[in-house]
CSV table of C-alpha atoms in Angstrom, one decimal:
chain,number,residue,atom,x,y,z
A,1,MET,CA,-17.9,31.5,-28.6
A,2,GLY,CA,-17.7,32.2,-24.7
A,3,ARG,CA,-19.5,32.4,-21.5
A,4,TYR,CA,-19.4,34.2,-17.8
A,5,CYS,CA,-16.9,32.7,-15.5
A,6,SER,CA,-19.1,31.8,-12.7
A,7,GLU,CA,-16.8,32.7,-9.8
A,8,CYS,CA,-15.4,36.0,-11.5
A,9,ASP,CA,-18.2,37.0,-13.7
A,10,GLU,CA,-15.7,38.2,-16.5
A,11,TRP,CA,-16.8,37.3,-20.2
A,12,CYS,CA,-14.1,34.4,-21.1
A,13,SER,CA,-13.8,32.7,-24.7
A,14,ASN,CA,-14.1,29.0,-24.5
A,15,SER,CA,-10.4,28.8,-24.7
A,16,GLN,CA,-10.0,30.4,-21.5
A,17,PHE,CA,-11.8,27.4,-20.0
A,18,SER,CA,-10.2,24.1,-19.1
A,19,SER,CA,-12.4,21.3,-21.1
A,20,ASN,CA,-14.0,19.8,-17.7
A,21,GLN,CA,-15.1,23.2,-16.9
A,22,TRP,CA,-16.4,24.1,-20.1
A,23,ARG,CA,-18.6,20.7,-19.8
A,24,LYS,CA,-20.0,21.8,-16.7
A,25,GLY,CA,-22.0,24.5,-18.5
A,26,ASP,CA,-23.3,27.8,-18.7
A,27,GLY,CA,-23.4,29.2,-15.1
A,28,CYS,CA,-21.2,26.7,-13.8
A,29,SER,CA,-18.0,26.8,-15.4
A,30,ARG,CA,-14.8,28.4,-13.9
A,31,CYS,CA,-12.1,30.3,-16.2
A,32,LYS,CA,-8.8,28.9,-16.3
A,33,SER,CA,-7.3,32.0,-14.0
A,34,CYS,CA,-10.0,31.3,-11.4
A,35,VAL,CA,-9.3,27.6,-11.2
A,36,GLY,CA,-5.7,28.3,-11.1
A,37,GLY,CA,-5.8,31.1,-8.1
A,38,GLY,CA,-5.2,33.9,-10.8
A,39,HIS,CA,-7.6,36.7,-10.4
A,40,HIS,CA,-9.9,37.0,-7.7
A,41,SER,CA,-12.2,39.4,-6.2
A,42,SER,CA,-11.9,40.2,-2.5
A,43,PHE,CA,-14.6,37.8,-1.6
A,44,THR,CA,-13.3,34.5,-3.4
A,45,GLU,CA,-9.7,35.7,-2.5
A,46,HIS,CA,-10.7,35.0,1.3
A,47,GLN,CA,-12.7,31.7,0.0
A,48,TYR,CA,-9.8,30.3,-1.8
A,49,SER,CA,-6.8,30.7,0.0
A,50,THR,CA,-4.0,28.4,-0.7
A,51,ASN,CA,-2.4,27.4,2.4
A,52,PHE,CA,-2.1,23.6,2.1
A,53,GLN,CA,1.4,23.0,1.0
A,54,CYS,CA,3.0,19.8,-0.1
A,55,GLY,CA,6.0,19.2,2.1
A,56,GLU,CA,8.1,17.4,-0.3
A,57,CYS,CA,7.9,19.6,-3.8
A,58,TYR,CA,6.5,22.7,-1.5
A,59,ARG,CA,3.5,23.2,-4.1
A,60,GLN,CA,0.5,25.1,-3.0
A,61,PHE,CA,-3.0,23.5,-2.9
A,62,ASN,CA,-6.5,25.4,-2.2
A,63,SER,CA,-7.7,22.4,0.0
A,64,GLN,CA,-6.8,19.6,1.8
A,65,ASN,CA,-8.3,17.0,-0.7
A,66,GLU,CA,-6.1,18.4,-3.3
A,67,LEU,CA,-3.2,18.2,-1.4
A,68,ASN,CA,-4.2,14.5,-0.3
A,69,MET,CA,-4.4,13.8,-4.2
A,70,HIS,CA,-1.0,15.2,-5.0
A,71,MET,CA,0.8,13.5,-2.5
A,72,GLN,CA,0.2,10.5,-4.4
A,73,VAL,CA,3.0,11.3,-7.0
A,74,HIS,CA,5.5,11.0,-3.9
A,75,ARG,CA,4.9,7.4,-3.3
A,76,PRO,CA,7.2,4.8,-4.3
A,77,ARG,CA,6.6,2.5,-7.1
A,78,ASN,CA,6.9,-0.5,-4.6
A,79,VAL,CA,4.0,-2.3,-5.2
A,80,ALA,CA,3.7,-5.4,-7.3
A,81,CYS,CA,0.6,-6.9,-9.2
A,82,PRO,CA,-0.9,-9.7,-7.9
A,83,ILE,CA,-1.2,-11.6,-11.1
A,84,CYS,CA,2.0,-11.0,-13.1
A,85,GLY,CA,4.2,-9.8,-10.4
A,86,GLU,CA,5.2,-6.7,-12.2
A,87,GLN,CA,6.8,-4.4,-9.5
A,88,ARG,CA,5.8,-0.5,-10.6
A,89,PHE,CA,2.7,0.5,-9.0
A,90,ARG,CA,2.3,3.4,-6.2
A,91,SER,CA,-0.9,1.6,-4.7
A,92,GLY,CA,-2.8,-1.4,-4.5
A,93,ALA,CA,-5.7,0.4,-6.3
A,94,ASN,CA,-3.2,1.0,-9.0
A,95,ALA,CA,-1.8,-2.6,-9.5
A,96,VAL,CA,-5.5,-3.8,-9.2
A,97,GLN,CA,-6.3,-1.2,-12.2
A,98,HIS,CA,-3.6,-2.5,-14.1
A,99,VAL,CA,-5.2,-6.1,-14.1
A,100,GLU,CA,-8.7,-4.8,-14.4
A,101,SER,CA,-7.7,-2.8,-17.9
A,102,GLY,CA,-6.8,-6.0,-19.4
A,103,TYR,CA,-3.3,-4.9,-20.1
A,104,CYS,CA,-1.7,-7.3,-17.6
A,105,THR,CA,0.2,-10.1,-19.1
A,106,GLY,CA,-1.2,-12.6,-16.7
A,107,CYS,CA,-4.7,-12.5,-18.0
A,108,ARG,CA,-5.6,-11.4,-21.3
A,109,GLY,CA,-9.0,-9.1,-21.6
A,110,GLN,CA,-11.1,-7.1,-19.5
A,111,ASP,CA,-13.7,-9.9,-18.9
A,112,ASN,CA,-11.0,-12.6,-17.7
A,113,ALA,CA,-9.0,-10.0,-15.7
A,114,ARG,CA,-12.3,-9.3,-13.5
A,115,GLN,CA,-12.6,-13.0,-13.0
A,116,GLN,CA,-9.0,-13.2,-12.1
A,117,ILE,CA,-9.1,-10.5,-9.6
A,118,TYR,CA,-12.4,-11.9,-8.3
A,119,GLU,CA,-10.9,-15.3,-7.7
A,120,PHE,CA,-7.9,-13.9,-6.4
A,121,ALA,CA,-9.7,-12.1,-3.5
A,122,GLN,CA,-11.7,-15.1,-2.8
A,123,ARG,CA,-8.3,-17.0,-2.2
A,124,GLN,CA,-6.8,-14.4,0.2
A,125,SER,CA,-8.4,-14.4,3.7
A,126,GLY,CA,-7.3,-10.8,4.2
A,127,MET,CA,-9.7,-9.9,1.2
A,128,GLN,CA,-12.6,-12.2,1.8
A,129,GLN,CA,-14.2,-9.5,4.5
A,130,PHE,CA,-14.5,-7.1,1.3
A,131,LEU,CA,-16.5,-9.5,-0.8
A,132,THR,CA,-20.4,-8.7,-0.7
A,133,GLY,CA,-21.6,-12.5,-1.4
A,134,THR,CA,-21.3,-15.6,-2.6
A,135,PRO,CA,-22.1,-16.0,-6.5
A,136,MET,CA,-23.9,-19.2,-7.6
A,137,LEU,CA,-21.7,-22.5,-7.8
A,138,THR,CA,-21.9,-24.7,-11.3
A,139,ASN,CA,-20.3,-28.3,-11.6
A,140,GLY,CA,-16.9,-29.0,-10.0
A,141,GLY,CA,-17.3,-26.3,-7.8
A,142,HIS,CA,-16.6,-23.3,-10.4
A,143,TYR,CA,-18.2,-19.9,-10.2
A,144,ASP,CA,-20.3,-19.3,-13.2
A,145,SER,CA,-20.4,-15.5,-12.6
A,146,ILE,CA,-19.5,-12.7,-10.5
A,147,PRO,CA,-21.9,-10.4,-8.9
A,148,ASP,CA,-22.7,-7.0,-10.2
A,149,PHE,CA,-21.1,-5.3,-7.2
A,150,PRO,CA,-18.9,-7.7,-5.6
A,151,TYR,CA,-17.1,-5.6,-3.3
A,152,GLN,CA,-18.0,-3.7,-0.4
A,153,CYS,CA,-16.3,-1.2,2.2
A,154,ARG,CA,-16.3,-2.5,5.6
A,155,GLU,CA,-16.2,1.2,7.1
A,156,CYS,CA,-19.6,2.6,5.1
A,157,ALA,CA,-21.1,0.0,3.2
A,158,LYS,CA,-20.6,1.4,-0.1
A,159,SER,CA,-20.1,-1.5,-2.8
A,160,PHE,CA,-18.3,-1.4,-5.9
A,161,ARG,CA,-17.9,-3.1,-9.0
A,162,GLN,CA,-14.1,-3.3,-9.4
A,163,MET,CA,-11.8,-3.9,-6.9
A,164,SER,CA,-9.4,-1.1,-7.7
A,165,GLN,CA,-12.7,1.2,-7.1
A,166,LEU,CA,-13.1,0.0,-3.5
A,167,LEU,CA,-9.1,0.4,-3.0
A,168,GLN,CA,-9.2,3.9,-4.1
A,169,HIS,CA,-12.1,4.5,-2.3
A,170,GLN,CA,-10.6,3.1,1.2
A,171,ASP,CA,-7.4,5.3,0.4
A,172,GLN,CA,-9.2,8.6,-0.5
A,173,LYS,CA,-12.3,8.6,2.2
A,174,HIS,CA,-10.9,6.3,5.0
A,175,ASN,CA,-7.1,7.0,4.6
A,176,ARG,CA,-6.3,3.1,4.4
A,177,TYR,CA,-3.3,3.1,1.9
A,178,THR,CA,-2.9,-0.1,0.7
A,179,HIS,CA,0.7,-1.0,-0.6
A,180,ARG,CA,0.2,-4.9,-0.3
A,181,ILE,CA,-2.8,-6.8,-1.7
A,182,GLY,CA,-4.5,-9.2,0.3
A,183,TYR,CA,-2.8,-8.8,3.4
């Protein structure tokens, strides 16, 4: 079983495609050699030059975006979880993902974790600007439910279901690296 690579037009077996590329389907998949910068025709060689180099480990990348994504591995693990205080994360988005996953010892389960993050954001004056609206109140002032998309980017107005998605978006799209949560 195989298909033609959409970049080099060579017939390749399915083992010559990554699972990600294979799932893209016939006519859209690129073989591992093309993805990795291997064999190229003169057209694609000019189109995909590797002139983006990491200043830390000197790896080469095909685009600024790939280099930006790679640079996250060089960040120090000095961000603490806002719930349990564990300090082992490279960004605020990673710390919040830890909570939202339900594995944080401070709050068990994903639903409880989502509620904890939302309430944490409401208590932090610096984070209230990212909340989209006020949920309905119940007796005693306790919030009954969280809006479906409670977080919003103030730069482009895109809404997010998870706080970690907002933080990751700001880091990647607007270069707003969050190393401290809530400030």
